[in-house]
PDB file of C-alpha atoms and ligand atoms in Angstrom:
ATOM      1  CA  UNK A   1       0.512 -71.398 -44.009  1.00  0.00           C
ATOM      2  CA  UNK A   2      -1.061 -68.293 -45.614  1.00  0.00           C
ATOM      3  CA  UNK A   3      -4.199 -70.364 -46.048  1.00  0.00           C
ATOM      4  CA  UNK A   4      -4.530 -70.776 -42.233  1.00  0.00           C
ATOM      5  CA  UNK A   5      -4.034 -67.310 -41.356  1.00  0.00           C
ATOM      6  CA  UNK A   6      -6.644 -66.411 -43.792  1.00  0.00           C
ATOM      7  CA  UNK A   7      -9.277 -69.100 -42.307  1.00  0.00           C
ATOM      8  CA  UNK A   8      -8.506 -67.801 -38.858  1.00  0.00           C
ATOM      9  CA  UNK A   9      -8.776 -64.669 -39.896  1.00  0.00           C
ATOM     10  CA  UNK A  10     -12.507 -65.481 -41.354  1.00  0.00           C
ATOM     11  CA  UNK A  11     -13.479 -67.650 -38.660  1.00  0.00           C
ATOM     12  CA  UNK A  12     -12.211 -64.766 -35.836  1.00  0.00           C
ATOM     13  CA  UNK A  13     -14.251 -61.789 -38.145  1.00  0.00           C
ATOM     14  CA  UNK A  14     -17.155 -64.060 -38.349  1.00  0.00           C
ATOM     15  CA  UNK A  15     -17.053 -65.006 -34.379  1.00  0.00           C
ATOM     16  CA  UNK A  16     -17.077 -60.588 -33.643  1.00  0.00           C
ATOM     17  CA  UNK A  17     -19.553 -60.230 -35.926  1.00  0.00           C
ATOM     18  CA  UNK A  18     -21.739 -63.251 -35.278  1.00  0.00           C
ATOM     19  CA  UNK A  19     -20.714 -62.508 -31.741  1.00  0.00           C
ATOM     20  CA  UNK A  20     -21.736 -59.349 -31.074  1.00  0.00           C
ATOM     21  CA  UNK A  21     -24.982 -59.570 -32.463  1.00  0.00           C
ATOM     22  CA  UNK A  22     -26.366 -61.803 -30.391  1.00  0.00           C
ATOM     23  CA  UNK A  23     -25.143 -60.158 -27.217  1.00  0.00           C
ATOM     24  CA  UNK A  24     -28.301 -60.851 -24.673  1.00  0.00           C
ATOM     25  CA  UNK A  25     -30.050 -58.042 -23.501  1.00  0.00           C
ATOM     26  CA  UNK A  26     -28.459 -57.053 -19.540  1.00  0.00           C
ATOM     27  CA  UNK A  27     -31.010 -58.066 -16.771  1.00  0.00           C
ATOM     28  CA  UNK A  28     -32.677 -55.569 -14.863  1.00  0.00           C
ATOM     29  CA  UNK A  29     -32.202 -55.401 -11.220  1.00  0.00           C
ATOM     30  CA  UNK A  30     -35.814 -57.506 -10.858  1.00  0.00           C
ATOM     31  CA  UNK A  31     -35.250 -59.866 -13.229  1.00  0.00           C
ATOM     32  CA  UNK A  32     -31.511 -60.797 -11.706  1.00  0.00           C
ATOM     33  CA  UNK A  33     -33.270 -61.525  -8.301  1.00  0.00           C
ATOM     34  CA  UNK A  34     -35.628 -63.894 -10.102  1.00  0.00           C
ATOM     35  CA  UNK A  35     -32.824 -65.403 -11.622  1.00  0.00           C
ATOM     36  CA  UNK A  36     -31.242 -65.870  -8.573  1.00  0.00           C
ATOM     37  CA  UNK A  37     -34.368 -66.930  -6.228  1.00  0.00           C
ATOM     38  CA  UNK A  38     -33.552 -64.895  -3.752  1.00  0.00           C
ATOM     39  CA  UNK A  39     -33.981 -61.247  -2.539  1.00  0.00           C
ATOM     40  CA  UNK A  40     -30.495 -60.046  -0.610  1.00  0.00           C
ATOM     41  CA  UNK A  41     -31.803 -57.335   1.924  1.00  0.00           C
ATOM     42  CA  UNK A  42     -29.613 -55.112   3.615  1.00  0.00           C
ATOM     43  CA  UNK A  43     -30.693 -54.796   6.945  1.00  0.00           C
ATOM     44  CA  UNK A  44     -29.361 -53.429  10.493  1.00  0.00           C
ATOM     45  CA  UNK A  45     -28.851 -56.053  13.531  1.00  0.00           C
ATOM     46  CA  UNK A  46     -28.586 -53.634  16.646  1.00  0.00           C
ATOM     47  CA  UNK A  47     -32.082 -51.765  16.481  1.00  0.00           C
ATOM     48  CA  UNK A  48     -34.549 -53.219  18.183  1.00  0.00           C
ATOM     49  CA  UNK A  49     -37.420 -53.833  17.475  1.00  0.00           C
ATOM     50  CA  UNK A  50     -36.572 -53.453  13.931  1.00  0.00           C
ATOM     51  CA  UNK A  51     -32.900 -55.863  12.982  1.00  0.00           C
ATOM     52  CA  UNK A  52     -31.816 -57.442  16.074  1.00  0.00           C
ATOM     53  CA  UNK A  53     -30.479 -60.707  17.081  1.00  0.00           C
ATOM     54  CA  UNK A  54     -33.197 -62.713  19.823  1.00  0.00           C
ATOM     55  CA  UNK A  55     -31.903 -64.446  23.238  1.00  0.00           C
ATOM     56  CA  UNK A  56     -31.642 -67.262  20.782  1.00  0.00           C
ATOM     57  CA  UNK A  57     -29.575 -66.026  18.162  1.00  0.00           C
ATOM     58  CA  UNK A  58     -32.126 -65.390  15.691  1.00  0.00           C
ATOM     59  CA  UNK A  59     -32.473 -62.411  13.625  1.00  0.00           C
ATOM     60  CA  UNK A  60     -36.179 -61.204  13.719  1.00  0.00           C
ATOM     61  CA  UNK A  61     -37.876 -57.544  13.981  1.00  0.00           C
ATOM     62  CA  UNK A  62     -40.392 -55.487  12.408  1.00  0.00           C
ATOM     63  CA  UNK A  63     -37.442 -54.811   9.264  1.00  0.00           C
ATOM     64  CA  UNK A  64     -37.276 -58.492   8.951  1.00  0.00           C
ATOM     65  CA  UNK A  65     -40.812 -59.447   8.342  1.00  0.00           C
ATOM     66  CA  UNK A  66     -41.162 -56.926   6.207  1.00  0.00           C
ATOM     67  CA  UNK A  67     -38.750 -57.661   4.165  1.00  0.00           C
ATOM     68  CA  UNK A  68     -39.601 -61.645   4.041  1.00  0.00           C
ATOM     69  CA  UNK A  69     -43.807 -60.013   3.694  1.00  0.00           C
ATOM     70  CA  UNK A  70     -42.254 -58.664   0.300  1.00  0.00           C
ATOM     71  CA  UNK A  71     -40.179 -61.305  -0.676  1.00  0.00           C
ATOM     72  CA  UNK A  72     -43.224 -63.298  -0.565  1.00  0.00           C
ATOM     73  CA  UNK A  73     -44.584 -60.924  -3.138  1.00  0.00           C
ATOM     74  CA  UNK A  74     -42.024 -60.556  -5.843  1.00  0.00           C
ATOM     75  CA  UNK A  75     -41.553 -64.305  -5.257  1.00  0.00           C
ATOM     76  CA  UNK A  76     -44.928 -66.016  -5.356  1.00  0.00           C
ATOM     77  CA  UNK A  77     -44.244 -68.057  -2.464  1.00  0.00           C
ATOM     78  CA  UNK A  78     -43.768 -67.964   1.775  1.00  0.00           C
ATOM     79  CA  UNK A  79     -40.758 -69.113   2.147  1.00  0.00           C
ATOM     80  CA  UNK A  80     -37.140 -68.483   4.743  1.00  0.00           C
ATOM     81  CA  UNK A  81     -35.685 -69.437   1.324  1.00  0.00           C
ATOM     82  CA  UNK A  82     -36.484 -65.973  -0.218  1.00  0.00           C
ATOM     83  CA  UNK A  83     -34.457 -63.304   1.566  1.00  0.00           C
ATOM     84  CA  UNK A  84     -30.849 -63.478   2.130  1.00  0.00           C
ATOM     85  CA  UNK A  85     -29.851 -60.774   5.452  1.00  0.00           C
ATOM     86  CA  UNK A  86     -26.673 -58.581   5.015  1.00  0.00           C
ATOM     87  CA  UNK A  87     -25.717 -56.712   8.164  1.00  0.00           C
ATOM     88  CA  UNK A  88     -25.427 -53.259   7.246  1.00  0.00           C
ATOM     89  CA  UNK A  89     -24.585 -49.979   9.880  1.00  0.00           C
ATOM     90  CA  UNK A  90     -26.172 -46.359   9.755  1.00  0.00           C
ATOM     91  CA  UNK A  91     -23.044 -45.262   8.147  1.00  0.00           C
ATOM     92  CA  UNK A  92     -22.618 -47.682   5.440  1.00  0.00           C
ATOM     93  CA  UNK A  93     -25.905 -48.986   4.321  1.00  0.00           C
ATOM     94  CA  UNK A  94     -25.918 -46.621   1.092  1.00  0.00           C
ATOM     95  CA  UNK A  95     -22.576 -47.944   0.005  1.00  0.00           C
ATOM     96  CA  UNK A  96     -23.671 -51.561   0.603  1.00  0.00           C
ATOM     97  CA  UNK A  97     -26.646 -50.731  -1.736  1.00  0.00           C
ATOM     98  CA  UNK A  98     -24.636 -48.963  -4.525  1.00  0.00           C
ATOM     99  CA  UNK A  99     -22.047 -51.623  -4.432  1.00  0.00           C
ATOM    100  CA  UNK A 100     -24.577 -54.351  -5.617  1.00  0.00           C
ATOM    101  CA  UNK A 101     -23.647 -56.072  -1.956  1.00  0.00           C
ATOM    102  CA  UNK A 102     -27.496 -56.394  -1.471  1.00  0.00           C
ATOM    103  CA  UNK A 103     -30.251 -55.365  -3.304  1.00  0.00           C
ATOM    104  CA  UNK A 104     -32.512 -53.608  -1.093  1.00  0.00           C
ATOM    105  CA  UNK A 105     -32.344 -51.753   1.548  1.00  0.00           C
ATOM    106  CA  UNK A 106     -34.609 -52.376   5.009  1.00  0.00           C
ATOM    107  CA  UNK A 107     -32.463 -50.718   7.512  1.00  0.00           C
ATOM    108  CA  UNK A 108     -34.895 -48.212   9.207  1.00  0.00           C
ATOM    109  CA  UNK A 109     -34.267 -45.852   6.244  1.00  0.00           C
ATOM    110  CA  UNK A 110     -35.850 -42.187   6.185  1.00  0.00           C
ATOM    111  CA  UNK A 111     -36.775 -40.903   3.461  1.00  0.00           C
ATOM    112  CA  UNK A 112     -35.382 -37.530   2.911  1.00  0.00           C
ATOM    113  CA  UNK A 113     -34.855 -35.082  -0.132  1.00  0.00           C
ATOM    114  CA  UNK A 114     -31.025 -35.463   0.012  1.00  0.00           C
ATOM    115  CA  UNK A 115     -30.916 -39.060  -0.005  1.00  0.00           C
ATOM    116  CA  UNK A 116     -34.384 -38.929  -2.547  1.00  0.00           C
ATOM    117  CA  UNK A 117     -30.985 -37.820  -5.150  1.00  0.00           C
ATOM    118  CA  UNK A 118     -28.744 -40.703  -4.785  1.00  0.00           C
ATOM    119  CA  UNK A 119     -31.540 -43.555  -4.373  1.00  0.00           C
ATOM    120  CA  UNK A 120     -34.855 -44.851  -4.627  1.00  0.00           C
ATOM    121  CA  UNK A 121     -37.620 -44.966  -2.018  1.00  0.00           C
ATOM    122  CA  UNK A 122     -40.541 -47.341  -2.116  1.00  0.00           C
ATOM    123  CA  UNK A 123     -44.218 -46.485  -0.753  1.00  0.00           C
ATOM    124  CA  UNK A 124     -43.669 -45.744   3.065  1.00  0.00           C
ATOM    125  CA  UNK A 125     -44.263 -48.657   5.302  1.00  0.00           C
ATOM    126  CA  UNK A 126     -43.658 -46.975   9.013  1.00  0.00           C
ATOM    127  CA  UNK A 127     -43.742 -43.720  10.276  1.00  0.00           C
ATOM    128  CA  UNK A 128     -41.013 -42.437  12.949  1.00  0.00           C
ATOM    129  CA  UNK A 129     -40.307 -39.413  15.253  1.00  0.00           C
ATOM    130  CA  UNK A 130     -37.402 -37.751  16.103  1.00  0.00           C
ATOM    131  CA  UNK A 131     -37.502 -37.512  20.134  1.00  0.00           C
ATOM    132  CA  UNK A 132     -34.962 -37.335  23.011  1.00  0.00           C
ATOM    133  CA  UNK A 133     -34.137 -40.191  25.166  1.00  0.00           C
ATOM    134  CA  UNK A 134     -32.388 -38.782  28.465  1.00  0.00           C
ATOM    135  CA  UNK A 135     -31.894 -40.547  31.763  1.00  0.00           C
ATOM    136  CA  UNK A 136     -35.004 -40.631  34.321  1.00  0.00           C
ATOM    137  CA  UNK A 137     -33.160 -38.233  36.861  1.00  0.00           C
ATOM    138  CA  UNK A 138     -32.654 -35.366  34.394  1.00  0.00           C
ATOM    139  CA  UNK A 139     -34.651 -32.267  34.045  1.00  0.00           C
ATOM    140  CA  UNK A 140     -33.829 -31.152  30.523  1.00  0.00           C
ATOM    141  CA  UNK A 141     -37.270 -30.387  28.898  1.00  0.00           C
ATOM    142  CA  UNK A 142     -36.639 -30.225  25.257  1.00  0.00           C
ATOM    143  CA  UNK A 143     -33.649 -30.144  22.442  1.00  0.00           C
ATOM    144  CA  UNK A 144     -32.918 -26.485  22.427  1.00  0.00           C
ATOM    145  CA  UNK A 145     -31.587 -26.543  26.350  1.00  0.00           C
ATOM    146  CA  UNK A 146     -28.203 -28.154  24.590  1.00  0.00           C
ATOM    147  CA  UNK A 147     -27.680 -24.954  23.329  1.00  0.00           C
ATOM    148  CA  UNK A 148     -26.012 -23.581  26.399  1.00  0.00           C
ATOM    149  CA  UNK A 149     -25.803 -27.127  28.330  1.00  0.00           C
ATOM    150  CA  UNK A 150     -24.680 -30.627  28.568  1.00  0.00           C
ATOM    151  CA  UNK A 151     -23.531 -32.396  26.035  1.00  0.00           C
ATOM    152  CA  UNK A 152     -25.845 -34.525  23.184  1.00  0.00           C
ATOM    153  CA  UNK A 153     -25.058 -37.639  21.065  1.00  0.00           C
ATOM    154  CA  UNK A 154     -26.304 -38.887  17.591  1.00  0.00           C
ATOM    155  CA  UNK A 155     -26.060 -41.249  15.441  1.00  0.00           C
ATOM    156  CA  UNK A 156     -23.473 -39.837  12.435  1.00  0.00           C
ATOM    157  CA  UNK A 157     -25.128 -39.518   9.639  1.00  0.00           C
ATOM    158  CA  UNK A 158     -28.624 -40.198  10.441  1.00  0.00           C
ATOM    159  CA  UNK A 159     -31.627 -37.722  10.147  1.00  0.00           C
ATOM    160  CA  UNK A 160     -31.092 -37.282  13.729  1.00  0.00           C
ATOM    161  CA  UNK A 161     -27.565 -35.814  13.091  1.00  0.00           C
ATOM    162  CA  UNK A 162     -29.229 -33.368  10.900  1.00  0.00           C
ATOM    163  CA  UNK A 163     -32.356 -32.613  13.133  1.00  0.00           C
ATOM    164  CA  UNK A 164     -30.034 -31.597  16.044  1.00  0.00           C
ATOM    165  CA  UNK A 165     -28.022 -29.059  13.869  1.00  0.00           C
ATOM    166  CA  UNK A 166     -31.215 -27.684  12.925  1.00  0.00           C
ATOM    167  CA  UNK A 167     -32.887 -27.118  16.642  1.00  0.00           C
ATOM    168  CA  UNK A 168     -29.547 -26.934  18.308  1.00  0.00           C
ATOM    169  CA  UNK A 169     -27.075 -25.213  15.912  1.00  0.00           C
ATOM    170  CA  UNK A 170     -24.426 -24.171  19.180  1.00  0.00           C
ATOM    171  CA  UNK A 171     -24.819 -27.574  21.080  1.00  0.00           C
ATOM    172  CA  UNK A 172     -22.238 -29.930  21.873  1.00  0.00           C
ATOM    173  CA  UNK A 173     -22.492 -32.652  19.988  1.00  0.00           C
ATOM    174  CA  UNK A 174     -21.059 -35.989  19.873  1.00  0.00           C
ATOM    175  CA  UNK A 175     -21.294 -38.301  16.964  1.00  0.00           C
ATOM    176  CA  UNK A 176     -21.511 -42.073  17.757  1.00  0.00           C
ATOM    177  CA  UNK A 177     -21.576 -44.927  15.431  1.00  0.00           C
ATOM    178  CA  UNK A 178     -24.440 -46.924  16.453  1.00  0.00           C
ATOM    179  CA  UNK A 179     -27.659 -46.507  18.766  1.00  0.00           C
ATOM    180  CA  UNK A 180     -25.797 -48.958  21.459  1.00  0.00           C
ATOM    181  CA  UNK A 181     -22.615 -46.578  21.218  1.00  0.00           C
ATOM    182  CA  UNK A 182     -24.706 -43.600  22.051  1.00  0.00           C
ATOM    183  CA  UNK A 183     -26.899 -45.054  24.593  1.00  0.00           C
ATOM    184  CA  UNK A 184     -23.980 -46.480  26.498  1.00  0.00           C
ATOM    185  CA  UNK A 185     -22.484 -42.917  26.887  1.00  0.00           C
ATOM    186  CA  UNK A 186     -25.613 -41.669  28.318  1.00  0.00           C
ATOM    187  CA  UNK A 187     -26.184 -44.666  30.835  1.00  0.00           C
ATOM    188  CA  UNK A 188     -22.539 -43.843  31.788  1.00  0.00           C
ATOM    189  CA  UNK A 189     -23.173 -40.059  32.250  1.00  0.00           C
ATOM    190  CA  UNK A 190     -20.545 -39.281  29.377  1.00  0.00           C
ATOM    191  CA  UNK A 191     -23.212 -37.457  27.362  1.00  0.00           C
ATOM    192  CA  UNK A 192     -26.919 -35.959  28.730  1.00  0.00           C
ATOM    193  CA  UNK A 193     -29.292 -36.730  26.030  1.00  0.00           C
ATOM    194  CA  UNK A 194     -29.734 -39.325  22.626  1.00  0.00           C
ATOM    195  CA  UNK A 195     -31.715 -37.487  19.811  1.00  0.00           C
ATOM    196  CA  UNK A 196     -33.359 -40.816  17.229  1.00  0.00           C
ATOM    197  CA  UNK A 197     -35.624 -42.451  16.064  1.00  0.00           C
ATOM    198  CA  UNK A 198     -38.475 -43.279  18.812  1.00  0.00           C
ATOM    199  CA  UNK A 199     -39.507 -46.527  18.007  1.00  0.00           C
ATOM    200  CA  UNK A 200     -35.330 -47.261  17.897  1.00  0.00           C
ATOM    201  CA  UNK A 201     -35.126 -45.105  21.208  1.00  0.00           C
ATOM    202  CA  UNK A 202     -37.796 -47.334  22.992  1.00  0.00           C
ATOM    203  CA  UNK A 203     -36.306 -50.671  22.055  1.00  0.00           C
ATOM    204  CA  UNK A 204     -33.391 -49.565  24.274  1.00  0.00           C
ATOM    205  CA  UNK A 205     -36.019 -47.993  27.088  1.00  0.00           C
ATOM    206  CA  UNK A 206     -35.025 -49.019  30.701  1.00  0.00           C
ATOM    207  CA  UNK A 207     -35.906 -48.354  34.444  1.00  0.00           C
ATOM    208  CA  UNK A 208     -33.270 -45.667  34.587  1.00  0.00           C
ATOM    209  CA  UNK A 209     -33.972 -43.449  31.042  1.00  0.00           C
ATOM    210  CA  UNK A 210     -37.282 -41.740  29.463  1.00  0.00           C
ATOM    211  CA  UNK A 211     -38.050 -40.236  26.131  1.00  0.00           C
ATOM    212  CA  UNK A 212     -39.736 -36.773  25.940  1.00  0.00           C
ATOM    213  CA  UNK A 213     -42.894 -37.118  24.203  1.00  0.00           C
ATOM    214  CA  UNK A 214     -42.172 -34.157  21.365  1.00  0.00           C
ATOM    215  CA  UNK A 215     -41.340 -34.893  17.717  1.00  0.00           C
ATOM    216  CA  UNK A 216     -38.952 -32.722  16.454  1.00  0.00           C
ATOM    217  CA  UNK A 217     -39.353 -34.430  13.045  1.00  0.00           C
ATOM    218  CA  UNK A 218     -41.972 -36.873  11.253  1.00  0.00           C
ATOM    219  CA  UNK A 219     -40.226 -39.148   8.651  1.00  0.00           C
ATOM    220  CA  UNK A 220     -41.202 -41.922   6.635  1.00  0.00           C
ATOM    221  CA  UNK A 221     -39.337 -45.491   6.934  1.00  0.00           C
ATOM    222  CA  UNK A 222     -39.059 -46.927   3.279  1.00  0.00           C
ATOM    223  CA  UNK A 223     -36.966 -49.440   1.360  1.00  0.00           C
ATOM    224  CA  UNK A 224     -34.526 -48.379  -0.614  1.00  0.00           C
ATOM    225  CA  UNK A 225     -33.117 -49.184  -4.069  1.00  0.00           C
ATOM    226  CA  UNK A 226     -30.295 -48.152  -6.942  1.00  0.00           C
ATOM    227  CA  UNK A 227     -31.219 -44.977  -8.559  1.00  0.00           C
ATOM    228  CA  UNK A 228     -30.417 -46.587 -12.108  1.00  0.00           C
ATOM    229  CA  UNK A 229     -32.049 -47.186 -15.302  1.00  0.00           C
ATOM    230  CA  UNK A 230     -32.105 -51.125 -14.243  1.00  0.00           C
ATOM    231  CA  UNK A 231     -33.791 -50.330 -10.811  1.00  0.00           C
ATOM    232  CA  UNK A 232     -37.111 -49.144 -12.014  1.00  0.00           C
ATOM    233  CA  UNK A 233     -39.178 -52.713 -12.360  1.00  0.00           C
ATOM    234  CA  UNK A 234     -37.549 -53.581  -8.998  1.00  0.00           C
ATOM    235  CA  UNK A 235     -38.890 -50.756  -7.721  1.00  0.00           C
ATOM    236  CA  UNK A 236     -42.337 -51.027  -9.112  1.00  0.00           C
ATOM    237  CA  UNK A 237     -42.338 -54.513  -7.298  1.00  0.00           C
ATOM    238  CA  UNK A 238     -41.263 -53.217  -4.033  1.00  0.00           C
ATOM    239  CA  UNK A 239     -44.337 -50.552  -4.328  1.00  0.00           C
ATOM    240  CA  UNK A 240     -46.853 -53.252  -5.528  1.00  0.00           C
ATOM    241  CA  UNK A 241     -45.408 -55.428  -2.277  1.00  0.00           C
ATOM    242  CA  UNK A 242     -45.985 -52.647   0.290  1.00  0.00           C
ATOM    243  CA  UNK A 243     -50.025 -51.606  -1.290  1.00  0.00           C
ATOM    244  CA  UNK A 244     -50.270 -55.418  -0.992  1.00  0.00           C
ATOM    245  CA  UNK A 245     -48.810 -55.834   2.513  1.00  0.00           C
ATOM    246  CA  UNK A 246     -51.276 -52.705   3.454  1.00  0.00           C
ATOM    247  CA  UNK A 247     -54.032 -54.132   1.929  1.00  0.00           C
ATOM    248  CA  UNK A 248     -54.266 -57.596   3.239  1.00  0.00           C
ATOM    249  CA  UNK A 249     -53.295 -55.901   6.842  1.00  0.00           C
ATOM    250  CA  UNK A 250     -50.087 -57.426   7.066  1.00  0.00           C
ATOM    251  CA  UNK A 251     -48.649 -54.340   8.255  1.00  0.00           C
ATOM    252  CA  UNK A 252     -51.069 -53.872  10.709  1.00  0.00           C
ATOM    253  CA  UNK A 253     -50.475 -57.076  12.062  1.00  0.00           C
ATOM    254  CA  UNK A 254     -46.656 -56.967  11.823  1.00  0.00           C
ATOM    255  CA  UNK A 255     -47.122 -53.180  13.449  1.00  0.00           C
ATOM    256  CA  UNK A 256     -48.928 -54.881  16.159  1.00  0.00           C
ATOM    257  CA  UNK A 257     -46.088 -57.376  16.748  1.00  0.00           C
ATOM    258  CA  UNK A 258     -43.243 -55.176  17.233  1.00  0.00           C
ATOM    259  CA  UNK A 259     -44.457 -51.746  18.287  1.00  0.00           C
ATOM    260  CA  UNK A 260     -45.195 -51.594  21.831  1.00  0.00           C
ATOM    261  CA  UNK A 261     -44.729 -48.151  23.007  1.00  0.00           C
TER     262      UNK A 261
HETATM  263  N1  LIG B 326     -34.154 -43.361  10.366  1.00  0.00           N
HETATM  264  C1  LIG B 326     -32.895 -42.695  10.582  1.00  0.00           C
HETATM  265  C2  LIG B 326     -32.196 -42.503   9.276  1.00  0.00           C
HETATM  266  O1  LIG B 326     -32.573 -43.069   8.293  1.00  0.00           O
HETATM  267  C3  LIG B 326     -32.006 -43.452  11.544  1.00  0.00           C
HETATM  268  C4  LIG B 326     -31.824 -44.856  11.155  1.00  0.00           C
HETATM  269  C5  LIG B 326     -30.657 -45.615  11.729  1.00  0.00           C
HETATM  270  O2  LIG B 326     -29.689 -45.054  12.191  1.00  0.00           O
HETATM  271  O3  LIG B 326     -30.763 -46.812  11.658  1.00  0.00           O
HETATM  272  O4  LIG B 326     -31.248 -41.771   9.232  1.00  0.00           O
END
């Protein structure tokens, strides 16, 4: 009996030891999405003309093709095959992304200092205004007039939401959840003005509203990763995939596509 204790014993020593040793290196972020065959892109699904769903069910937009155009890159190959679409919201894309539930971001992301702390940004591939959408009947000539009047909406926690406190610190403001939210209240009268991203703004343009050509902030849509030590190769990809979609005029052509106003 003591004999086979003592051979376990050896044989458990020698499996820890042996083990342990041999432990394989962890994947980077990069090298996991190889491994897979797949890039899994967060991406939003009620922004036109960037993540929306078509009259035939399909999800397409200026996000989407850029995020198969870089797919294509890190992969080697044009294929549907590459990029697996999670629906993500304003509100919880950066949770999505630090959860591992996707691996990218391309969710009309700003980049902005605060967020520049908790994540990565690639090269820019868009640039976007903040601007006011507000019905056609309205006179309201600019952001500050919600200081003393009317009521505004934004999206919470956007760069909107941030621009308004800035330009209308004493305004009342509402905070909805999604561009559809907010633009609802102001076709129903509830609230006067939408402050968001124009090229979001326009994709919900009708007969009945108008945006106010003034920028009350420039920002820069990029893709966003992890800001980890397993990130960085991924994130040398994503910037290799954007000079690359620049260069051969992709962008310009995907641009082109989508951006109508
Ligand atoms: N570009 C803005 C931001 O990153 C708004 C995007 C959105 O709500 O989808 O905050």
């Amino acid at each position: 009996m003591k004999k086979y204790i003592y051979i376990s014993f050896i044989f458990l020593l020698s499996f820890f030891l042996f083990g342990c040793s041999k432990k394989q290196p962890e994947l980077n972020d990069l090298q996991v999405i190889k491994n897979r065959g797949y890039l899994i892109v967060g991406t939003k699904t009620d922004s036109p003309p960037f993540g929306y769903y078509n009259k035939e069910g399909k999800l397409v937009g200026f996000d989407i093709d850029i995020a198969y155009a870089i797919a294509e890159n890190i992969f080697g190959k044009k294929s549907f095959a590459n990029v697996k679409f999670v629906k993500v919201d304003t509100q919880n894309r950066i949770a999505k992304l630090n959860s591992k539930e996707v691996d990218v971001l391309v969710a009309t992301m700003s980049i902005n200092d605060k967020r520049r702390l908790i994540m990565n940004f690639s090269a820019p591939y868009f640039i976007a205004n903040q601007k006011l959408l507000i019905r056609k009947t309205s006179k309201i000539g600019n952001l500050q007039y919600f200081n003393k009047n009317g009521r505004l909406v934004v999206i919470m926690g956007t760069t909107g939401e941030r621009v308004a406190r800035n330009f209308a610190p004493n305004a009342n403001l509402i905070g909805a959840k999604s561009y559809t939210q907010a633009i609802n209240l102001l076709i129903n009268n509830q609230v006067d003005g939408v402050l968001g991203d124009d090229c979001i703004l326009a994709g919900y343009l009708n007969d009945n509203l108008k945006i106010i050509n003034h920028s009350y902030s420039k920002e820069y849509y990029a893709v966003a990763v992890r800001k980890t030590n397993k990130s960085k190769e991924l994130l040398n990809a994503l910037n290799a995939a954007v000079a690359s979609i620049l260069d051969e005029r992709q962008l310009n052509f995907i641009t082109k596509k989508w951006i109508v106003y």
